[in-house]
mmCIF file of C-alpha atoms and ligand atoms in Angstrom:
data_model
loop_
_atom_site.group_PDB
_atom_site.id
_atom_site.type_symbol
_atom_site.label_atom_id
_atom_site.label_comp_id
_atom_site.label_asym_id
_atom_site.label_seq_id
_atom_site.Cartn_x
_atom_site.Cartn_y
_atom_site.Cartn_z
ATOM 1 C CA UNK A 1341 128.254 109.763 14.793
ATOM 2 C CA UNK A 1342 128.728 109.786 11.044
ATOM 3 C CA UNK A 1343 126.651 107.659 8.713
ATOM 4 C CA UNK A 1344 129.747 106.036 7.202
ATOM 5 C CA UNK A 1345 132.924 105.532 9.183
ATOM 6 C CA UNK A 1346 135.884 103.799 7.553
ATOM 7 C CA UNK A 1347 139.313 103.269 9.097
ATOM 8 C CA UNK A 1348 142.369 101.784 7.406
ATOM 9 C CA UNK A 1349 140.415 99.800 4.835
ATOM 10 C CA UNK A 1350 142.483 97.471 2.651
ATOM 11 C CA UNK A 1351 141.599 95.079 -0.114
ATOM 12 C CA UNK A 1352 143.618 93.238 -2.703
ATOM 13 C CA UNK A 1353 142.791 90.820 -5.474
ATOM 14 C CA UNK A 1354 145.762 88.457 -5.612
ATOM 15 C CA UNK A 1355 148.725 90.771 -6.061
ATOM 16 C CA UNK A 1356 146.631 93.788 -7.129
ATOM 17 C CA UNK A 1357 146.141 96.286 -4.302
ATOM 18 C CA UNK A 1358 142.736 97.883 -4.848
ATOM 19 C CA UNK A 1359 142.528 99.699 -1.471
ATOM 20 C CA UNK A 1360 145.707 100.668 0.362
ATOM 21 C CA UNK A 1361 144.396 102.002 3.664
ATOM 22 C CA UNK A 1362 141.382 104.246 3.188
ATOM 23 C CA UNK A 1363 139.864 106.433 5.952
ATOM 24 C CA UNK A 1364 136.500 108.079 5.462
ATOM 25 C CA UNK A 1365 133.725 109.764 7.438
ATOM 26 C CA UNK A 1366 130.459 110.714 5.804
ATOM 27 C CA UNK A 1367 127.899 112.726 7.751
ATOM 28 C CA UNK A 1368 124.100 112.493 7.631
ATOM 29 C CA UNK A 1369 122.504 114.198 4.651
ATOM 30 C CA UNK A 1370 125.722 114.697 2.693
ATOM 31 C CA UNK A 1371 126.258 114.056 -0.978
ATOM 32 C CA UNK A 1372 129.758 112.650 -0.809
ATOM 33 C CA UNK A 1373 131.623 111.996 -4.064
ATOM 34 C CA UNK A 1374 134.430 109.483 -4.549
ATOM 35 C CA UNK A 1375 136.212 110.713 -7.638
ATOM 36 C CA UNK A 1376 138.971 108.996 -9.536
ATOM 37 C CA UNK A 1377 139.868 107.362 -12.851
ATOM 38 C CA UNK A 1378 139.173 103.796 -13.869
ATOM 39 C CA UNK A 1379 140.975 101.351 -11.592
ATOM 40 C CA UNK A 1380 141.390 103.804 -8.683
ATOM 41 C CA UNK A 1381 139.481 101.480 -6.313
ATOM 42 C CA UNK A 1382 136.102 103.243 -6.194
ATOM 43 C CA UNK A 1383 133.968 100.154 -6.890
ATOM 44 C CA UNK A 1384 135.902 98.079 -4.406
ATOM 45 C CA UNK A 1385 135.276 100.643 -1.661
ATOM 46 C CA UNK A 1386 131.591 101.009 -2.516
ATOM 47 C CA UNK A 1387 131.044 97.262 -2.751
ATOM 48 C CA UNK A 1388 132.585 96.748 0.689
ATOM 49 C CA UNK A 1389 130.304 99.456 2.111
ATOM 50 C CA UNK A 1390 127.315 97.832 0.411
ATOM 51 C CA UNK A 1391 128.327 94.576 2.225
ATOM 52 C CA UNK A 1392 128.921 92.747 -1.063
ATOM 53 C CA UNK A 1393 132.667 92.284 -0.679
ATOM 54 C CA UNK A 1394 134.822 91.486 2.353
ATOM 55 C CA UNK A 1395 137.749 93.766 3.260
ATOM 56 C CA UNK A 1396 141.179 92.279 4.039
ATOM 57 C CA UNK A 1397 141.946 94.728 6.851
ATOM 58 C CA UNK A 1398 140.563 97.819 8.564
ATOM 59 C CA UNK A 1399 136.991 98.514 9.546
ATOM 60 C CA UNK A 1400 133.929 99.983 7.887
ATOM 61 C CA UNK A 1401 130.765 100.903 9.747
ATOM 62 C CA UNK A 1402 127.400 102.200 8.596
ATOM 63 C CA UNK A 1403 125.565 103.963 11.425
ATOM 64 C CA UNK A 1404 127.767 102.085 13.868
ATOM 65 C CA UNK A 1405 127.041 98.687 12.300
ATOM 66 C CA UNK A 1406 129.929 96.609 11.011
ATOM 67 C CA UNK A 1407 129.838 95.781 7.278
ATOM 68 C CA UNK A 1408 131.078 92.254 7.925
ATOM 69 C CA UNK A 1409 129.192 91.105 11.038
ATOM 70 C CA UNK A 1410 126.042 93.234 10.726
ATOM 71 C CA UNK A 1411 125.525 92.998 6.986
ATOM 72 C CA UNK A 1412 121.877 91.925 7.180
ATOM 73 C CA UNK A 1413 120.857 94.970 9.211
ATOM 74 C CA UNK A 1414 122.871 97.260 6.954
ATOM 75 C CA UNK A 1415 121.268 95.948 3.760
ATOM 76 C CA UNK A 1416 117.793 96.976 4.948
ATOM 77 C CA UNK A 1417 118.906 100.566 5.247
ATOM 78 C CA UNK A 1418 121.168 100.892 2.206
ATOM 79 C CA UNK A 1419 120.214 101.280 -1.447
ATOM 80 C CA UNK A 1420 123.012 100.228 -3.796
ATOM 81 C CA UNK A 1421 123.262 100.904 -7.498
ATOM 82 C CA UNK A 1422 126.156 98.978 -9.066
ATOM 83 C CA UNK A 1423 128.318 100.380 -11.815
ATOM 84 C CA UNK A 1424 127.313 97.908 -14.441
ATOM 85 C CA UNK A 1425 123.752 97.240 -15.528
ATOM 86 C CA UNK A 1426 121.892 95.992 -12.463
ATOM 87 C CA UNK A 1427 118.442 95.522 -13.903
ATOM 88 C CA UNK A 1428 116.820 92.389 -15.265
ATOM 89 C CA UNK A 1429 116.936 92.903 -19.033
ATOM 90 C CA UNK A 1430 114.018 90.606 -19.816
ATOM 91 C CA UNK A 1431 111.708 92.108 -17.216
ATOM 92 C CA UNK A 1432 109.707 95.226 -17.995
ATOM 93 C CA UNK A 1433 110.291 98.534 -16.273
ATOM 94 C CA UNK A 1434 107.379 97.880 -13.929
ATOM 95 C CA UNK A 1435 108.408 94.266 -13.250
ATOM 96 C CA UNK A 1436 111.920 95.365 -12.308
ATOM 97 C CA UNK A 1437 110.602 97.807 -9.737
ATOM 98 C CA UNK A 1438 108.205 95.202 -8.311
ATOM 99 C CA UNK A 1439 110.995 92.647 -8.148
ATOM 100 C CA UNK A 1440 113.266 94.941 -6.125
ATOM 101 C CA UNK A 1441 110.390 95.871 -3.789
ATOM 102 C CA UNK A 1442 109.634 92.178 -3.179
ATOM 103 C CA UNK A 1443 113.292 91.464 -2.530
ATOM 104 C CA UNK A 1444 113.069 93.786 0.464
ATOM 105 C CA UNK A 1445 109.624 92.545 1.615
ATOM 106 C CA UNK A 1446 107.846 95.709 0.635
ATOM 107 C CA UNK A 1447 105.561 96.752 -2.213
ATOM 108 C CA UNK A 1448 105.715 99.418 -4.885
ATOM 109 C CA UNK A 1449 102.387 100.784 -3.594
ATOM 110 C CA UNK A 1450 103.717 101.227 -0.072
ATOM 111 C CA UNK A 1451 106.781 103.206 -1.097
ATOM 112 C CA UNK A 1452 105.710 104.714 -4.401
ATOM 113 C CA UNK A 1453 105.945 108.227 -2.951
ATOM 114 C CA UNK A 1454 109.718 107.743 -2.580
ATOM 115 C CA UNK A 1455 110.262 107.185 -6.297
ATOM 116 C CA UNK A 1456 107.258 108.933 -7.880
ATOM 117 C CA UNK A 1457 109.292 112.002 -8.829
ATOM 118 C CA UNK A 1458 111.672 109.886 -10.919
ATOM 119 C CA UNK A 1459 109.366 107.014 -11.896
ATOM 120 C CA UNK A 1460 106.802 109.363 -13.451
ATOM 121 C CA UNK A 1461 109.271 109.905 -16.306
ATOM 122 C CA UNK A 1462 109.420 106.143 -16.874
ATOM 123 C CA UNK A 1463 105.712 105.469 -16.649
ATOM 124 C CA UNK A 1464 105.050 105.858 -20.420
ATOM 125 C CA UNK A 1465 107.493 102.964 -20.908
ATOM 126 C CA UNK A 1466 106.388 100.830 -17.971
ATOM 127 C CA UNK A 1467 105.718 97.774 -20.183
ATOM 128 C CA UNK A 1468 108.981 98.082 -22.105
ATOM 129 C CA UNK A 1469 111.737 95.566 -21.426
ATOM 130 C CA UNK A 1470 114.566 97.133 -19.433
ATOM 131 C CA UNK A 1471 117.035 96.087 -22.148
ATOM 132 C CA UNK A 1472 115.270 98.374 -24.619
ATOM 133 C CA UNK A 1473 115.620 101.552 -22.544
ATOM 134 C CA UNK A 1474 118.050 104.372 -23.300
ATOM 135 C CA UNK A 1475 121.090 104.807 -21.016
ATOM 136 C CA UNK A 1476 119.502 107.713 -19.158
ATOM 137 C CA UNK A 1477 116.247 105.785 -18.645
ATOM 138 C CA UNK A 1478 118.055 102.678 -17.402
ATOM 139 C CA UNK A 1479 119.884 104.818 -14.901
ATOM 140 C CA UNK A 1480 116.609 106.342 -13.638
ATOM 141 C CA UNK A 1481 115.027 102.909 -13.293
ATOM 142 C CA UNK A 1482 118.092 101.579 -11.451
ATOM 143 C CA UNK A 1483 117.836 104.515 -9.053
ATOM 144 C CA UNK A 1484 114.137 103.778 -8.443
ATOM 145 C CA UNK A 1485 115.004 100.132 -7.766
ATOM 146 C CA UNK A 1486 117.691 101.202 -5.259
ATOM 147 C CA UNK A 1487 115.201 103.519 -3.504
ATOM 148 C CA UNK A 1488 112.078 101.378 -3.353
ATOM 149 C CA UNK A 1489 112.818 99.886 0.079
ATOM 150 C CA UNK A 1490 113.174 103.340 1.671
ATOM 151 C CA UNK A 1491 116.912 103.316 2.449
ATOM 152 C CA UNK A 1492 118.411 106.219 4.360
ATOM 153 C CA UNK A 1493 121.783 105.758 2.611
ATOM 154 C CA UNK A 1494 122.295 105.452 -1.137
ATOM 155 C CA UNK A 1495 125.533 104.028 -2.522
ATOM 156 C CA UNK A 1496 125.777 104.740 -6.240
ATOM 157 C CA UNK A 1497 128.671 103.374 -8.268
ATOM 158 C CA UNK A 1498 129.392 105.539 -11.312
ATOM 159 C CA UNK A 1499 125.724 106.233 -12.048
ATOM 160 C CA UNK A 1500 126.558 108.787 -14.745
ATOM 161 C CA UNK A 1501 129.275 106.895 -16.629
ATOM 162 C CA UNK A 1502 128.411 106.558 -20.292
ATOM 163 C CA UNK A 1503 125.255 108.645 -19.932
ATOM 164 C CA UNK A 1504 124.611 111.684 -22.135
ATOM 165 C CA UNK A 1505 125.319 115.160 -20.661
ATOM 166 C CA UNK A 1506 121.653 116.137 -20.309
ATOM 167 C CA UNK A 1507 120.784 112.934 -18.433
ATOM 168 C CA UNK A 1508 123.889 113.436 -16.278
ATOM 169 C CA UNK A 1509 122.664 116.859 -15.227
ATOM 170 C CA UNK A 1510 119.157 115.569 -14.581
ATOM 171 C CA UNK A 1511 120.566 112.757 -12.506
ATOM 172 C CA UNK A 1512 122.520 115.133 -10.266
ATOM 173 C CA UNK A 1513 119.388 117.258 -9.879
ATOM 174 C CA UNK A 1514 117.548 114.148 -8.704
ATOM 175 C CA UNK A 1515 120.289 113.432 -6.168
ATOM 176 C CA UNK A 1516 119.952 116.987 -4.863
ATOM 177 C CA UNK A 1517 116.231 116.438 -4.296
ATOM 178 C CA UNK A 1518 116.872 113.131 -2.504
ATOM 179 C CA UNK A 1519 119.348 114.847 -0.228
ATOM 180 C CA UNK A 1520 116.682 117.423 0.630
ATOM 181 C CA UNK A 1521 114.598 114.510 1.897
ATOM 182 C CA UNK A 1522 117.422 113.623 4.297
ATOM 183 C CA UNK A 1523 118.936 110.730 2.335
ATOM 184 C CA UNK A 1524 122.716 110.446 2.601
ATOM 185 C CA UNK A 1525 124.402 109.726 -0.731
ATOM 186 C CA UNK A 1526 127.798 108.210 -1.450
ATOM 187 C CA UNK A 1527 128.433 108.395 -5.184
ATOM 188 C CA UNK A 1528 131.460 107.550 -7.292
ATOM 189 C CA UNK A 1529 132.364 109.115 -10.614
ATOM 190 C CA UNK A 1530 135.329 109.370 -12.967
ATOM 191 C CA UNK A 1531 134.196 112.888 -14.018
ATOM 192 C CA UNK A 1532 136.095 115.577 -12.117
ATOM 193 C CA UNK A 1533 133.602 118.211 -13.280
ATOM 194 C CA UNK A 1534 130.919 116.493 -11.183
ATOM 195 C CA UNK A 1535 132.798 117.352 -7.972
ATOM 196 C CA UNK A 1536 130.914 120.641 -7.825
ATOM 197 C CA UNK A 1537 127.631 118.760 -7.382
ATOM 198 C CA UNK A 1538 128.889 117.145 -4.152
ATOM 199 C CA UNK A 1539 129.040 118.598 -0.634
ATOM 200 C CA UNK A 1540 132.409 116.942 -0.121
ATOM 201 C CA UNK A 1541 134.617 114.775 -2.264
ATOM 202 C CA UNK A 1542 137.438 112.311 -1.836
ATOM 203 C CA UNK A 1543 139.869 112.187 -4.738
ATOM 204 C CA UNK A 1544 141.101 108.661 -5.272
ATOM 205 C CA UNK A 1545 144.213 107.399 -6.967
ATOM 206 C CA UNK A 1546 145.661 103.875 -6.943
ATOM 207 C CA UNK A 1547 143.751 102.726 -3.865
ATOM 208 C CA UNK A 1548 144.352 105.840 -1.782
ATOM 209 C CA UNK A 1549 142.621 109.137 -1.119
ATOM 210 C CA UNK A 1550 144.825 112.045 -2.162
ATOM 211 C CA UNK A 1551 142.482 114.759 -0.852
ATOM 212 C CA UNK A 1552 139.173 114.956 1.047
ATOM 213 C CA UNK A 1553 137.391 118.288 1.335
ATOM 214 C CA UNK A 1554 134.623 120.443 -0.072
ATOM 215 C CA UNK A 1555 135.249 121.165 -3.765
ATOM 216 C CA UNK A 1556 135.994 124.814 -2.856
ATOM 217 C CA UNK A 1557 138.324 123.702 -0.039
ATOM 218 C CA UNK A 1558 140.293 121.482 -2.415
ATOM 219 C CA UNK A 1559 140.895 124.144 -5.023
ATOM 220 C CA UNK A 1560 141.741 126.773 -2.415
ATOM 221 C CA UNK A 1561 144.513 124.406 -1.304
ATOM 222 C CA UNK A 1562 146.025 124.463 -4.797
ATOM 223 C CA UNK A 1563 148.188 127.430 -3.839
ATOM 224 C CA UNK A 1564 150.074 128.030 -7.102
ATOM 225 C CA UNK A 1565 149.771 130.302 -10.077
ATOM 226 C CA UNK A 1566 147.879 128.696 -12.931
ATOM 227 C CA UNK A 1567 147.764 129.908 -16.520
ATOM 228 C CA UNK A 1568 145.837 128.899 -19.585
ATOM 229 C CA UNK A 1569 147.725 128.983 -22.857
ATOM 230 C CA UNK A 1570 146.100 128.871 -26.272
ATOM 231 C CA UNK A 1571 147.408 129.014 -29.787
ATOM 232 C CA UNK A 1572 146.735 127.755 -33.276
ATOM 233 C CA UNK A 1573 148.902 124.606 -33.117
ATOM 234 C CA UNK A 1574 147.993 123.164 -29.723
ATOM 235 C CA UNK A 1575 150.026 119.996 -30.218
ATOM 236 C CA UNK A 1576 153.314 121.778 -30.938
ATOM 237 C CA UNK A 1577 152.447 124.252 -28.186
ATOM 238 C CA UNK A 1578 152.223 121.456 -25.612
ATOM 239 C CA UNK A 1579 155.676 120.089 -26.414
ATOM 240 C CA UNK A 1580 157.262 123.554 -26.520
ATOM 241 C CA UNK A 1581 155.678 124.449 -23.168
ATOM 242 C CA UNK A 1582 156.952 121.226 -21.641
ATOM 243 C CA UNK A 1583 160.435 121.958 -22.948
ATOM 244 C CA UNK A 1584 160.529 125.303 -21.094
ATOM 245 C CA UNK A 1585 162.550 124.912 -17.851
ATOM 246 C CA UNK A 1586 160.487 127.637 -16.084
ATOM 247 C CA UNK A 1587 157.356 125.496 -16.490
ATOM 248 C CA UNK A 1588 156.596 122.860 -13.952
ATOM 249 C CA UNK A 1589 153.498 121.146 -15.377
ATOM 250 C CA UNK A 1590 151.540 121.452 -18.565
ATOM 251 C CA UNK A 1591 148.328 119.539 -19.242
ATOM 252 C CA UNK A 1592 145.887 119.663 -22.132
ATOM 253 C CA UNK A 1593 142.534 120.839 -20.783
ATOM 254 C CA UNK A 1594 139.860 120.847 -23.453
ATOM 255 C CA UNK A 1595 140.781 123.593 -25.895
ATOM 256 C CA UNK A 1596 143.515 125.164 -23.718
ATOM 257 C CA UNK A 1597 146.677 124.042 -21.911
ATOM 258 C CA UNK A 1598 146.993 124.520 -18.157
ATOM 259 C CA UNK A 1599 150.439 125.535 -16.979
ATOM 260 C CA UNK A 1600 152.049 125.792 -13.531
ATOM 261 C CA UNK A 1601 155.461 127.333 -12.963
ATOM 262 C CA UNK A 1602 158.698 126.247 -11.386
ATOM 263 C CA UNK A 1603 160.071 129.785 -11.462
ATOM 264 C CA UNK A 1604 157.786 132.225 -9.608
ATOM 265 C CA UNK A 1605 159.615 135.223 -11.171
ATOM 266 C CA UNK A 1606 158.599 134.121 -14.646
ATOM 267 C CA UNK A 1607 155.977 136.432 -16.215
ATOM 268 C CA UNK A 1608 153.266 135.943 -18.814
ATOM 269 C CA UNK A 1609 155.138 138.305 -21.093
ATOM 270 C CA UNK A 1610 158.283 136.159 -20.811
ATOM 271 C CA UNK A 1611 156.266 133.069 -21.757
ATOM 272 C CA UNK A 1612 154.655 134.832 -24.718
ATOM 273 C CA UNK A 1613 158.116 135.942 -25.841
ATOM 274 C CA UNK A 1614 159.480 132.389 -25.517
ATOM 275 C CA UNK A 1615 156.584 130.999 -27.578
ATOM 276 C CA UNK A 1616 156.971 133.652 -30.259
ATOM 277 C CA UNK A 1617 160.606 132.721 -30.498
ATOM 278 C CA UNK A 1618 159.528 129.094 -31.028
ATOM 279 C CA UNK A 1619 157.396 130.196 -33.979
ATOM 280 C CA UNK A 1620 153.928 130.307 -32.390
ATOM 281 C CA UNK A 1621 151.767 133.183 -33.571
ATOM 282 C CA UNK A 1622 148.659 134.529 -31.847
ATOM 283 C CA UNK A 1623 149.338 132.836 -28.527
ATOM 284 C CA UNK A 1624 147.451 134.049 -25.446
ATOM 285 C CA UNK A 1625 148.430 133.412 -21.818
ATOM 286 C CA UNK A 1626 145.899 134.136 -19.063
ATOM 287 C CA UNK A 1627 145.444 133.610 -15.346
ATOM 288 C CA UNK A 1628 142.802 131.044 -14.496
ATOM 289 C CA UNK A 1629 141.344 129.747 -11.217
ATOM 290 C CA UNK A 1630 142.208 126.084 -10.517
ATOM 291 C CA UNK A 1631 139.592 123.340 -10.847
ATOM 292 C CA UNK A 1632 139.343 120.077 -8.943
ATOM 293 C CA UNK A 1633 141.019 118.391 -11.908
ATOM 294 C CA UNK A 1634 144.025 120.736 -11.599
ATOM 295 C CA UNK A 1635 144.252 119.799 -7.944
ATOM 296 C CA UNK A 1636 144.036 116.098 -8.810
ATOM 297 C CA UNK A 1637 146.767 116.285 -11.459
ATOM 298 C CA UNK A 1638 149.018 118.336 -9.209
ATOM 299 C CA UNK A 1639 148.608 116.101 -6.155
ATOM 300 C CA UNK A 1640 148.860 112.941 -8.223
ATOM 301 C CA UNK A 1641 152.153 114.146 -9.664
ATOM 302 C CA UNK A 1642 153.490 115.158 -6.242
ATOM 303 C CA UNK A 1643 152.786 111.666 -4.899
ATOM 304 C CA UNK A 1644 153.958 109.721 -7.933
HETATM 305 P P1 ADP B 1311 137.336 101.667 -10.044
HETATM 306 O O1 ADP B 1311 135.929 101.412 -9.577
HETATM 307 O O2 ADP B 1311 137.877 102.954 -9.520
HETATM 308 O O3 ADP B 1311 137.480 101.518 -11.519
HETATM 309 P P2 ADP B 1311 137.994 99.038 -8.949
HETATM 310 O O4 ADP B 1311 137.695 98.996 -7.496
HETATM 311 O O5 ADP B 1311 136.995 98.425 -9.879
HETATM 312 O O6 ADP B 1311 138.279 100.558 -9.366
HETATM 313 O O7 ADP B 1311 139.399 98.357 -9.222
HETATM 314 C C1 ADP B 1311 140.556 98.638 -8.484
HETATM 315 C C2 ADP B 1311 141.667 97.714 -8.951
HETATM 316 O O8 ADP B 1311 141.338 96.368 -8.622
HETATM 317 C C3 ADP B 1311 141.887 97.723 -10.460
HETATM 318 O O9 ADP B 1311 143.262 97.547 -10.686
HETATM 319 C C4 ADP B 1311 141.103 96.530 -10.950
HETATM 320 O O10 ADP B 1311 141.645 96.017 -12.146
HETATM 321 C C5 ADP B 1311 141.279 95.560 -9.796
HETATM 322 N N1 ADP B 1311 140.123 94.640 -9.649
HETATM 323 C C6 ADP B 1311 138.849 94.993 -9.385
HETATM 324 N N2 ADP B 1311 138.054 93.908 -9.267
HETATM 325 C C7 ADP B 1311 138.852 92.835 -9.439
HETATM 326 C C8 ADP B 1311 138.635 91.420 -9.439
HETATM 327 N N3 ADP B 1311 137.436 90.897 -9.207
HETATM 328 N N4 ADP B 1311 139.710 90.629 -9.658
HETATM 329 C C9 ADP B 1311 140.941 91.156 -9.884
HETATM 330 N N5 ADP B 1311 141.215 92.464 -9.907
HETATM 331 C C10 ADP B 1311 140.198 93.315 -9.688
#
């Protein structure tokens, strides 16, 4: 039996459909990522699983317990970190941790070993008000607060949003160590590049999953040629690429454009020739392996 089992989950807010029939199975000890842009429905799904929101239809179970009828039992075993600031701003670092321990009828002393790895970094600031912490520190404290009652499942809603890149990396390292202790982790993120830190991911778009697999499994299903194109005028390059009938999709990807083809006979040399003709000098076209983001853009377009 999986730790999380979701079938046909639906939720709307008035006439906004946030979940349009979601199925999900998460196994014990997995880091499972729910990845999608703002508004995709990630928070709604995670809040239902954390028993904080009622679904309209479908079922969701945590270790066989129903999120609606068995919510009290589930809460004892689940640590939830909401997307927005969950700490008490006026309480100190230490007081926040004590408060969350008390909420679950335990003490910091009893379960300190569960958070010591992370909390040690906060200890120099233990008397500081939570409001005065940096983003990365707040996120570490919120994780400690979600862990202090010894849950076996962590549900983390966008824990790395708005956090600096170094703290993001550190945070994922911490999740890796928690997984080694047997904790199952369901984590949402809008950052496609974080897919690689998960065992499996579900890509979410407009209340639906458009792909569930390992990150490697997703990109191996991409199944099309993908090129990067670079030049000196990237803006003009994008519109000229999009105007080429042999090109299917063209997206700006950092400092390059990613291109897929409609015409499989079309060669790199033909594209370089076309771009030269359009007045672009020093253009380079190269093969590139697809990323999860390429998969997301391609699938999203196919389903639009
Ligand atoms: P995500 O976490 O991926 O950003 P959400 O689950 O927060 O997605 O939102 C999904 C959709 O539901 C969005 O269109 C959002 O505007 C809408 N929504 C979320 N919460 C509410 C609410 N309390 N009332 C009305 N609409 C909501």
